[in-house]
Coordinates of C-alpha atoms in Angstrom, one line a residue:
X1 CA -14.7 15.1 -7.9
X2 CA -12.1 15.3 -10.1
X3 CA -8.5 13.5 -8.8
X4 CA -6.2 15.8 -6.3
X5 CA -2.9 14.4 -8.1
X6 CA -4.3 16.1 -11.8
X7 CA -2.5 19.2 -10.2
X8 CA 1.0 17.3 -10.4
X9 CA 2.7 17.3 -12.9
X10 CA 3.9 14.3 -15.3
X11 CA 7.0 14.0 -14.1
X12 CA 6.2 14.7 -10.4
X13 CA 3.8 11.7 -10.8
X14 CA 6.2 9.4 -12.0
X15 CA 8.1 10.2 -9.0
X16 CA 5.3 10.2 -6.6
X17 CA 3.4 6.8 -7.8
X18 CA 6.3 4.1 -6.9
X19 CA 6.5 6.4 -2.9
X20 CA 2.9 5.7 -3.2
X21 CA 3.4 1.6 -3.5
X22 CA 5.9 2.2 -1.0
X23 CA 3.9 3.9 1.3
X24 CA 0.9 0.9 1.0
X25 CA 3.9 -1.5 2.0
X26 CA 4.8 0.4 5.5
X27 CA 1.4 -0.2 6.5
X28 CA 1.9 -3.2 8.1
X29 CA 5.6 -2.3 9.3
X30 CA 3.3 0.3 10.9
X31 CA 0.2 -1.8 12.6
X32 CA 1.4 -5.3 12.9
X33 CA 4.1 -4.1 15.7
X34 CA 0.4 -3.5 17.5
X35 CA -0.8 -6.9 16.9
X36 CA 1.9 -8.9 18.5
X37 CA 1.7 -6.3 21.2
X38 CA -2.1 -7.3 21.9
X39 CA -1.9 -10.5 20.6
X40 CA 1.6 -12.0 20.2
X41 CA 3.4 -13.3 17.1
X42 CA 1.2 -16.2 15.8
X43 CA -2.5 -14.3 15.8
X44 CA -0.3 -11.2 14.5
X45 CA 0.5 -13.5 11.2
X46 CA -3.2 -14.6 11.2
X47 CA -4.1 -11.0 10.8
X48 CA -1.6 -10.2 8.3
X49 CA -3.1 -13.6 6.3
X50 CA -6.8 -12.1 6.4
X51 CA -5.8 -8.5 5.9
X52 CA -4.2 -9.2 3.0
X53 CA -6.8 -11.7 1.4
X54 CA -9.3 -9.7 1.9
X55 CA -8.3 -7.0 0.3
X56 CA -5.8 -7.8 -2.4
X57 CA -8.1 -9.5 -4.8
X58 CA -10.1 -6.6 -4.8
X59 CA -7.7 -3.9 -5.6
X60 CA -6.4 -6.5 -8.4
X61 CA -9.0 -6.4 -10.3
X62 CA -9.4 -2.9 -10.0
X63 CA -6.1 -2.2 -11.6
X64 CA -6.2 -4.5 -14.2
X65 CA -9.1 -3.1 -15.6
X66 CA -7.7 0.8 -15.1
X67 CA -4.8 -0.1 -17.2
X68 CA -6.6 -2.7 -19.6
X69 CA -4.2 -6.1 -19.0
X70 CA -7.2 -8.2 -17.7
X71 CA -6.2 -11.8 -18.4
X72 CA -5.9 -15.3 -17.4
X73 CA -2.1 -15.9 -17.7
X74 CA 1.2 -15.5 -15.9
X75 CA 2.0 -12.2 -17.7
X76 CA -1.3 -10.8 -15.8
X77 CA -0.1 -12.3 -12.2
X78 CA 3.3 -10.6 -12.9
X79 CA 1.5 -7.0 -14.0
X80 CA -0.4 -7.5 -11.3
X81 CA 2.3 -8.1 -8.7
X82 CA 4.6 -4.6 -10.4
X83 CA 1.3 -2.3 -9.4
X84 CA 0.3 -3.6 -5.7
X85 CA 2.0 -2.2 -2.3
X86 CA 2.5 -5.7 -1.2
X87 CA 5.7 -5.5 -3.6
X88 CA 6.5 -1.9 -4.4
X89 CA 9.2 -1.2 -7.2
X90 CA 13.3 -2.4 -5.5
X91 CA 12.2 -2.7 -2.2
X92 CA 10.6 -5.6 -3.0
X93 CA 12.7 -5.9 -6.1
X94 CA 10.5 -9.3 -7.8
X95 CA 12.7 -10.2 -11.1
X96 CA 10.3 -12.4 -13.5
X97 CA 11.2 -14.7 -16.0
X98 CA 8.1 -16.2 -18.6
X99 CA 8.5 -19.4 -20.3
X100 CA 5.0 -19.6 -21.9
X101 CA 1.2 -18.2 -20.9
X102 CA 1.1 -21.0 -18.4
X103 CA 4.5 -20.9 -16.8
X104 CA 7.3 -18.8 -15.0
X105 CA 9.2 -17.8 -12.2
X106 CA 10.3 -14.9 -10.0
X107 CA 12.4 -14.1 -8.0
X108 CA 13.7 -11.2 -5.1
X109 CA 16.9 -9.7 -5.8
X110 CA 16.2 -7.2 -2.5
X111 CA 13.2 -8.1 0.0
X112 CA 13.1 -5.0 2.0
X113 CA 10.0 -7.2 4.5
X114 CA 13.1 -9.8 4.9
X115 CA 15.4 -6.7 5.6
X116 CA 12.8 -5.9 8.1
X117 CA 11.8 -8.9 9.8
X118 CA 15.3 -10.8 10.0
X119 CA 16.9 -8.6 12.9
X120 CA 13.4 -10.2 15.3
X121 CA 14.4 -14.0 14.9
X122 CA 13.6 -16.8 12.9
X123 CA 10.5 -17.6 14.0
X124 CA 9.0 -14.0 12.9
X125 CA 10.9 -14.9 9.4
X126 CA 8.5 -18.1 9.3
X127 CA 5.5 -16.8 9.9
X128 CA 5.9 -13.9 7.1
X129 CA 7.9 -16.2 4.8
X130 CA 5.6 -19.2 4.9
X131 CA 3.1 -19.0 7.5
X132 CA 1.5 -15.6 5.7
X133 CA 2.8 -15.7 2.2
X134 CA 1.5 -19.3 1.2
X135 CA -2.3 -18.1 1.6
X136 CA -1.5 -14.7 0.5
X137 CA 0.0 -15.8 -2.9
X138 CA -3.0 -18.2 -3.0
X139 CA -5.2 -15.1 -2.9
X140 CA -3.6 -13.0 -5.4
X141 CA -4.1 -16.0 -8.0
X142 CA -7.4 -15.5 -6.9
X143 CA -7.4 -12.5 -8.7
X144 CA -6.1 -13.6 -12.2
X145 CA -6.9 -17.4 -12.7
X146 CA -8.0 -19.6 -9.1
X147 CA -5.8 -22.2 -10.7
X148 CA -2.5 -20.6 -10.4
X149 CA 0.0 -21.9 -7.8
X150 CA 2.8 -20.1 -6.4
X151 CA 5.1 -22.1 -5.2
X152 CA 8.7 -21.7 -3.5
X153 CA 11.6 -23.1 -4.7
X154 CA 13.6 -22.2 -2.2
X155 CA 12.8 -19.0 1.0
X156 CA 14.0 -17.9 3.6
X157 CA 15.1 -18.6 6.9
X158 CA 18.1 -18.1 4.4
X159 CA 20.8 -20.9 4.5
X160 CA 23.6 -19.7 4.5
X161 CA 22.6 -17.0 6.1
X162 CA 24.1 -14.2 3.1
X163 CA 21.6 -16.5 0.6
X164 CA 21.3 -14.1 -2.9
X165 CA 18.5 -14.4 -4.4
X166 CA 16.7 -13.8 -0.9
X167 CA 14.0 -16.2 -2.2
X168 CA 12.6 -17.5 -5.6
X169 CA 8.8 -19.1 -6.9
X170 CA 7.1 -21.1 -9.7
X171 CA 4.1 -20.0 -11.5
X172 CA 1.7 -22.6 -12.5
X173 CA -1.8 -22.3 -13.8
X174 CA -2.7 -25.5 -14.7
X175 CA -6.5 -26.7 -15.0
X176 CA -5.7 -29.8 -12.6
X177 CA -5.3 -27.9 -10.0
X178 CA -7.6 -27.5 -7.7
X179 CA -9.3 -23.4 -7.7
X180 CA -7.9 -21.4 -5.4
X181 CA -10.9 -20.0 -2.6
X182 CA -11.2 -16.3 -1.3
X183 CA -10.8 -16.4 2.3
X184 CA -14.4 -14.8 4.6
X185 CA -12.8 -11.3 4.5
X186 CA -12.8 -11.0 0.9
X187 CA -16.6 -11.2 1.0
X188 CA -16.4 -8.6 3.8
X189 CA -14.1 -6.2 2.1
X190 CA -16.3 -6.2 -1.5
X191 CA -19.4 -4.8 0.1
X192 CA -17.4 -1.6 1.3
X193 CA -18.0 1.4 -0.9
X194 CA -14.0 1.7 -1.5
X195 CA -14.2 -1.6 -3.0
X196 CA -16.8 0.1 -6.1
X197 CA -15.7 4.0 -6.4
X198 CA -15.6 5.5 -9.4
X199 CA -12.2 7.2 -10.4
X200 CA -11.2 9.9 -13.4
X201 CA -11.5 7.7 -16.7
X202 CA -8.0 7.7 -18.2
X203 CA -8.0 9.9 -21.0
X204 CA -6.3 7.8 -24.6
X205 CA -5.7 11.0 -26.6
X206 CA -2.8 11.9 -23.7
X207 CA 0.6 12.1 -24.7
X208 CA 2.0 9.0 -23.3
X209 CA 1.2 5.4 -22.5
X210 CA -2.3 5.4 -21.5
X211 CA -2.4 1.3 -20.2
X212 CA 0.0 -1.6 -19.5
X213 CA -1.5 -3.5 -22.7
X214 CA 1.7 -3.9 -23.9
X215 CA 4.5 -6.7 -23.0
X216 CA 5.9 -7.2 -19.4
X217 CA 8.0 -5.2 -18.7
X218 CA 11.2 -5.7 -16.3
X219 CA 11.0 -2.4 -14.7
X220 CA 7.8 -0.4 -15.2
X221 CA 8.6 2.7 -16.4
X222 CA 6.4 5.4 -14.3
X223 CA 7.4 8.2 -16.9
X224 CA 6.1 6.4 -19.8
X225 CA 2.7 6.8 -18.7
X226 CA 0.4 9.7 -19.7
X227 CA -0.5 12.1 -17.4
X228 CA -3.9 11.1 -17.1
X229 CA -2.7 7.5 -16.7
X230 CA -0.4 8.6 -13.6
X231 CA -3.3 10.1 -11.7
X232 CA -5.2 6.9 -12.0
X233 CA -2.5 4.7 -10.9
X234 CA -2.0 7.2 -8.3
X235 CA -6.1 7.4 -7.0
X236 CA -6.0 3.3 -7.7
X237 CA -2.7 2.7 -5.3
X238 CA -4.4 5.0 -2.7
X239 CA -7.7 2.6 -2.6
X240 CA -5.2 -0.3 -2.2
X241 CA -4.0 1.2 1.1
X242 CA -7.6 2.0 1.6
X243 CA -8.7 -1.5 1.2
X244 CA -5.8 -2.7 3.3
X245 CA -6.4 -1.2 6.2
X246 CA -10.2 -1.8 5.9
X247 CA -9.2 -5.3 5.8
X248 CA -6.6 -4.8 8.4
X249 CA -9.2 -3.2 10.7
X250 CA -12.0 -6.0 10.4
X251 CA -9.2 -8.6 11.5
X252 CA -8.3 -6.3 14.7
X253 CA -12.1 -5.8 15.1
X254 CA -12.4 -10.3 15.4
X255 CA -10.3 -10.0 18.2
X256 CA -10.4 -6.7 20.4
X257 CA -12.2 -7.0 23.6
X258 CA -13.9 -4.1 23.0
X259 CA -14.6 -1.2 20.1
X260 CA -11.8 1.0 22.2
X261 CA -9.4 -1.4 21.9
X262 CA -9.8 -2.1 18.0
X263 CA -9.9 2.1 17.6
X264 CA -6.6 2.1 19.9
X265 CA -5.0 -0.5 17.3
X266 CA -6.2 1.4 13.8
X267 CA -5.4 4.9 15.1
X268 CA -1.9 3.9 16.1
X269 CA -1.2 2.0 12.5
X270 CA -2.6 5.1 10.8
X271 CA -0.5 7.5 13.1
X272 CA 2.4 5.3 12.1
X273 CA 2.4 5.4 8.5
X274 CA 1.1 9.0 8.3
X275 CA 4.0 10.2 9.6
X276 CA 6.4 8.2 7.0
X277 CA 4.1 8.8 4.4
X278 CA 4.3 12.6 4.7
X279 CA 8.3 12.6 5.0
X280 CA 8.6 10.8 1.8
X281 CA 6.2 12.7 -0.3
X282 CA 7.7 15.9 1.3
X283 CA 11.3 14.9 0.4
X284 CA 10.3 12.9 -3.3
X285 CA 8.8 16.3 -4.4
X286 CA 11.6 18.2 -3.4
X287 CA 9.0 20.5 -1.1
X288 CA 10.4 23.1 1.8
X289 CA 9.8 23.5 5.1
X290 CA 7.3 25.8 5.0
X291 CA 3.4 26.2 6.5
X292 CA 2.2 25.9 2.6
X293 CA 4.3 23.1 2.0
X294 CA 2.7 21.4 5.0
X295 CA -0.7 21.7 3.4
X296 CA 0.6 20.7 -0.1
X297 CA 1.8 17.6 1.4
X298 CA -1.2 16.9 3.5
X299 CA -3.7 17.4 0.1
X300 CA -1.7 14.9 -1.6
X301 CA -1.6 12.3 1.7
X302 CA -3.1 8.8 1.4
X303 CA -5.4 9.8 4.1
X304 CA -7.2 12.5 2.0
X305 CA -7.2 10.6 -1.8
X306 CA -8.9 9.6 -3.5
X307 CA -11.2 12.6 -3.8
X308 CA -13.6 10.3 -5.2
X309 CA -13.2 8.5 -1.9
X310 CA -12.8 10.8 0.8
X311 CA -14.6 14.7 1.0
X312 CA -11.9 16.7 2.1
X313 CA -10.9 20.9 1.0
X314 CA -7.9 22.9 1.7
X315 CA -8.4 26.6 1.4
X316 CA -4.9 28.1 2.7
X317 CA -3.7 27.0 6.0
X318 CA -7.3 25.1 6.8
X319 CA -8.4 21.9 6.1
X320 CA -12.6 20.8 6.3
X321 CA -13.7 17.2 6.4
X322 CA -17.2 16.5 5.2
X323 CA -19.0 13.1 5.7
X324 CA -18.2 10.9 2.6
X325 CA -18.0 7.0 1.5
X326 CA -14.7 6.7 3.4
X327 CA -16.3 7.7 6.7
X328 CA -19.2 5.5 5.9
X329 CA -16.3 2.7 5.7
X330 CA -14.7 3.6 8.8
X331 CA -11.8 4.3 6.7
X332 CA -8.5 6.2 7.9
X333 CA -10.3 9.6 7.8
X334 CA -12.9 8.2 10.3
X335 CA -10.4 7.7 13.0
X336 CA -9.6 11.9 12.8
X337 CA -10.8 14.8 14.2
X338 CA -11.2 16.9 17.3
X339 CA -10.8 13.8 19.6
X340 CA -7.9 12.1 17.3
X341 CA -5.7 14.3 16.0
X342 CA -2.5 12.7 16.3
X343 CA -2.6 11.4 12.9
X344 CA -2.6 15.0 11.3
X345 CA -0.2 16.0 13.8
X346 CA 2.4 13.4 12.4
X347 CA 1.8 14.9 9.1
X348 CA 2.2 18.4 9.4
X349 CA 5.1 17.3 12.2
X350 CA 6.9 15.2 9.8
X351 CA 7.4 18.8 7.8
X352 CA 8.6 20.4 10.6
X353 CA 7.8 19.7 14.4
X354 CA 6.8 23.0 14.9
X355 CA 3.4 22.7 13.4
X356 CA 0.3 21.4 14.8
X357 CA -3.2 21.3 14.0
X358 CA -6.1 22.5 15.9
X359 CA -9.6 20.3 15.3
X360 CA -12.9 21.7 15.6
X361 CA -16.5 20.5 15.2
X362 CA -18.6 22.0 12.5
X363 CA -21.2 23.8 14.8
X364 CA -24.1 23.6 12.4
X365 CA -23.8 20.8 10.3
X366 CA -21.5 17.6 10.2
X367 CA -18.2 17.9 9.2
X368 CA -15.1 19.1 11.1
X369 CA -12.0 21.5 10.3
X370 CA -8.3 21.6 11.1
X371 CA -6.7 24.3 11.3
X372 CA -2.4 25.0 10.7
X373 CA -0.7 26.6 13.2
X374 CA 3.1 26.8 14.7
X375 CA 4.0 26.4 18.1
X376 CA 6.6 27.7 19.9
X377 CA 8.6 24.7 21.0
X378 CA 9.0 21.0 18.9
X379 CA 7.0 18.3 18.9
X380 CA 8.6 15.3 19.6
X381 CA 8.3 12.3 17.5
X382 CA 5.3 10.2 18.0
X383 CA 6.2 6.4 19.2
X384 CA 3.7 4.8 16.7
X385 CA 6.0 6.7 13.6
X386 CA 9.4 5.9 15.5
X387 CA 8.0 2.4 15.6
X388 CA 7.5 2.7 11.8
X389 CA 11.0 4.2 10.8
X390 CA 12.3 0.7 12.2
X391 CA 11.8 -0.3 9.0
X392 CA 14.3 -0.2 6.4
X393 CA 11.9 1.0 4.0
X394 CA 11.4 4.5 5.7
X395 CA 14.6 5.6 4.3
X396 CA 14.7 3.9 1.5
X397 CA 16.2 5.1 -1.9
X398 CA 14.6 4.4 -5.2
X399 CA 17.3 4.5 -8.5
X400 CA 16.9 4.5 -11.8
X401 CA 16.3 1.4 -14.1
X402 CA 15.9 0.4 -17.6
X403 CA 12.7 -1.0 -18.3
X404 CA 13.2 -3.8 -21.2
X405 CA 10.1 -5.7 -22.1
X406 CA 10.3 -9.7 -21.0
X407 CA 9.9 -12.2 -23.6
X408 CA 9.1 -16.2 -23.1
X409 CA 12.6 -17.9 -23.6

């Protein structure tokens, strides 16, 4: 099936693909607040440590070879790191500097996870700023050369306190060093079917950069890309959250008592994040308040792309769900229907809290359908998405930047 985004425009994709990285990123602001709920602070970073390994150099990979800059050196770590939700364009605002194929360093003018994190205590900025990012940096190296080391050179806690940059890393690939490993999820996570589907071959004759070939670039410049382009970065940053929460999923899975309990956990993330997720794609596409606009916004969700991915239709105010590879995952579309809508409901709510969806059964063949409709008085907002607009990043503002390619100095 061809991609849902091929119906946006250029420009609309260039403005809808860095909300899209953004959007990975409030995953975790979203189902992490679960996990120290269940399981406290410490097996919360463990979580956050095998979520992210297992998935990340997976979705690498995939994205290097979309836009054609597979390689071996720090230039491809740093491409890498521009196109992943686990450091979306000025929220997580990584400045690089190369000194040679083997060598360079970055640093974070803006963290928006430090922004986050900082107001719970110290020990909370530990566990993401060394407890979880050590491995996790070890696993993205994974994905580009197992001999790269990523390595701080000064992080946070921040002394003083107002510390600018907010932390800043070495890049070393050096053939001493000893390979980086996958961590047990990885090989967990590349058997799913979302770890192998087939997306929409970007088209070269488009007007427009059609891959990241070129030289790094400070800023990546979304509206350079070809159309065609745009929609793959668009289906490939939608598998990444996929993959995420996949991975995020098997970790709660390890340690739920029960199947309830680990359902409980991944419906609440998902609830979470849908609800942010739809506000920002409502309000980057400059879309109204309107029943249509609801169903624009839900065809263009995370939850229903890629089409490759997940079998879903809209024909005017209804939307049907037909088995697919996601629901043989157990991916986000699994944990919908007529017993779970709530994560619908934040979407269309997040448009106006008015609307609601009603869920029924196919009653012939598998499937289900939800249906658009307007109630009478507001919905309230859902805890799991109020527990989600704690993050900074829920309201946050992207603004324009030159994008100047990076030379060795």
């Amino acid at each position: 099936m061809s991609s849902r985004y091929a119906s946006l425009s250029r420009a609309e994709l260039a403005t809808l693909v860095p909300e899209l990285l953004l959007i990975g990123q409030l995953i975790d602001r979203s189902g992490m607040a679960w996990c120290i709920s269940a399981w406290g602070r410490e097996e919360m970073a463990q979580i956050a440590i095998e979520e992210w390994a297992g998935s990340s150099p997976i979705y690498t990979r995939r994205m290097q070879k979309a836009l054609r800059y597979e390689g071996t050196d720090v230039v491809t770590i740093f491409k890498g790191l521009q196109l992943d939700i686990g450091a979306p364009p000025q929220f997580m605002d990584f400045r690089y500097d190369v000194q040679d194929r083997w060598h360079g360093t970055f640093h974070l003018d803006h963290c928006g996870a430090l922004m986050d994190v900082e107001p719970m205590g110290e020990d909370y900025v530990r566990s993401m700023c060394h407890d979880i990012e050590d491995p996790t940096f070890d696993a993205t190296a994974v994905a580009t050369n197992p001999r790269a080391q990523i390595r701080p050179v000064h992080r946070p806690p921040r002394m003083p306190a107002d510390r600018h940059p907010h932390c800043a890393w070495t890049v070393i690939i050096d053939e001493s060093h000893p390979a980086a490993q996958p961590l047990a999820p990885y090989f967990v996570i590349e058997t799913t079917r979302a770890a192998t589907v087939e997306l929409d071959p970007i088209d070269p004759a488009d007007e427009g950069a059609a891959d990241y070939s070129g030289p790094l670039l400070t800023d990546v410049d979304f509206a350079a890309f070809s159309h065609s382009a745009l929609v793959r970065i668009a289906d490939e940053v939608c598998l990444q959250m996929h993959l995420l929460n996949l991975s995020y999923v098997h970790a709660v899975r390890q340690r739920s008592s029960d199947e309830a309990q680990a359902v409980e956990i991944a419906t609440k993330q998902l609830v979470g994040v849908a609800g942010i997720a739809a506000e920002r794609i409502h309000r980057a596409l400059g879309l109204p308040d309107t029943a249509a606009a609801a169903m624009r916004v839900l065809e263009l969700h995370p939850l229903l792309n890629p089409a490759a991915y997940v079998d879903a239709s809209i024909e005017g105010f209804s939307l049907s769900v037909e088995p697919s590879a996601a629901t043989e995952d157990g991916a986000w579309i699994a944990l919908c229907g007529p017993a779970s809508p709530a994560p619908l409901q934040a979407i269309v709510q997040a448009i106006d809290p008015h609307f609601d969806v009603e869920v029924d059964d196919y009653t012939d063949a598998p499937g289900w359908t939800a249906t658009l409709v307007r109630r009478n008085e507001p919905a309230k907002e859902r805890s799991e998405v109020a527990v989600t607009r704690f993050s900074t990043g829920a309201a946050f503002a992207f603004e324009p930047r030159l994008s100047l390619p990076i030379t060795p100095v």
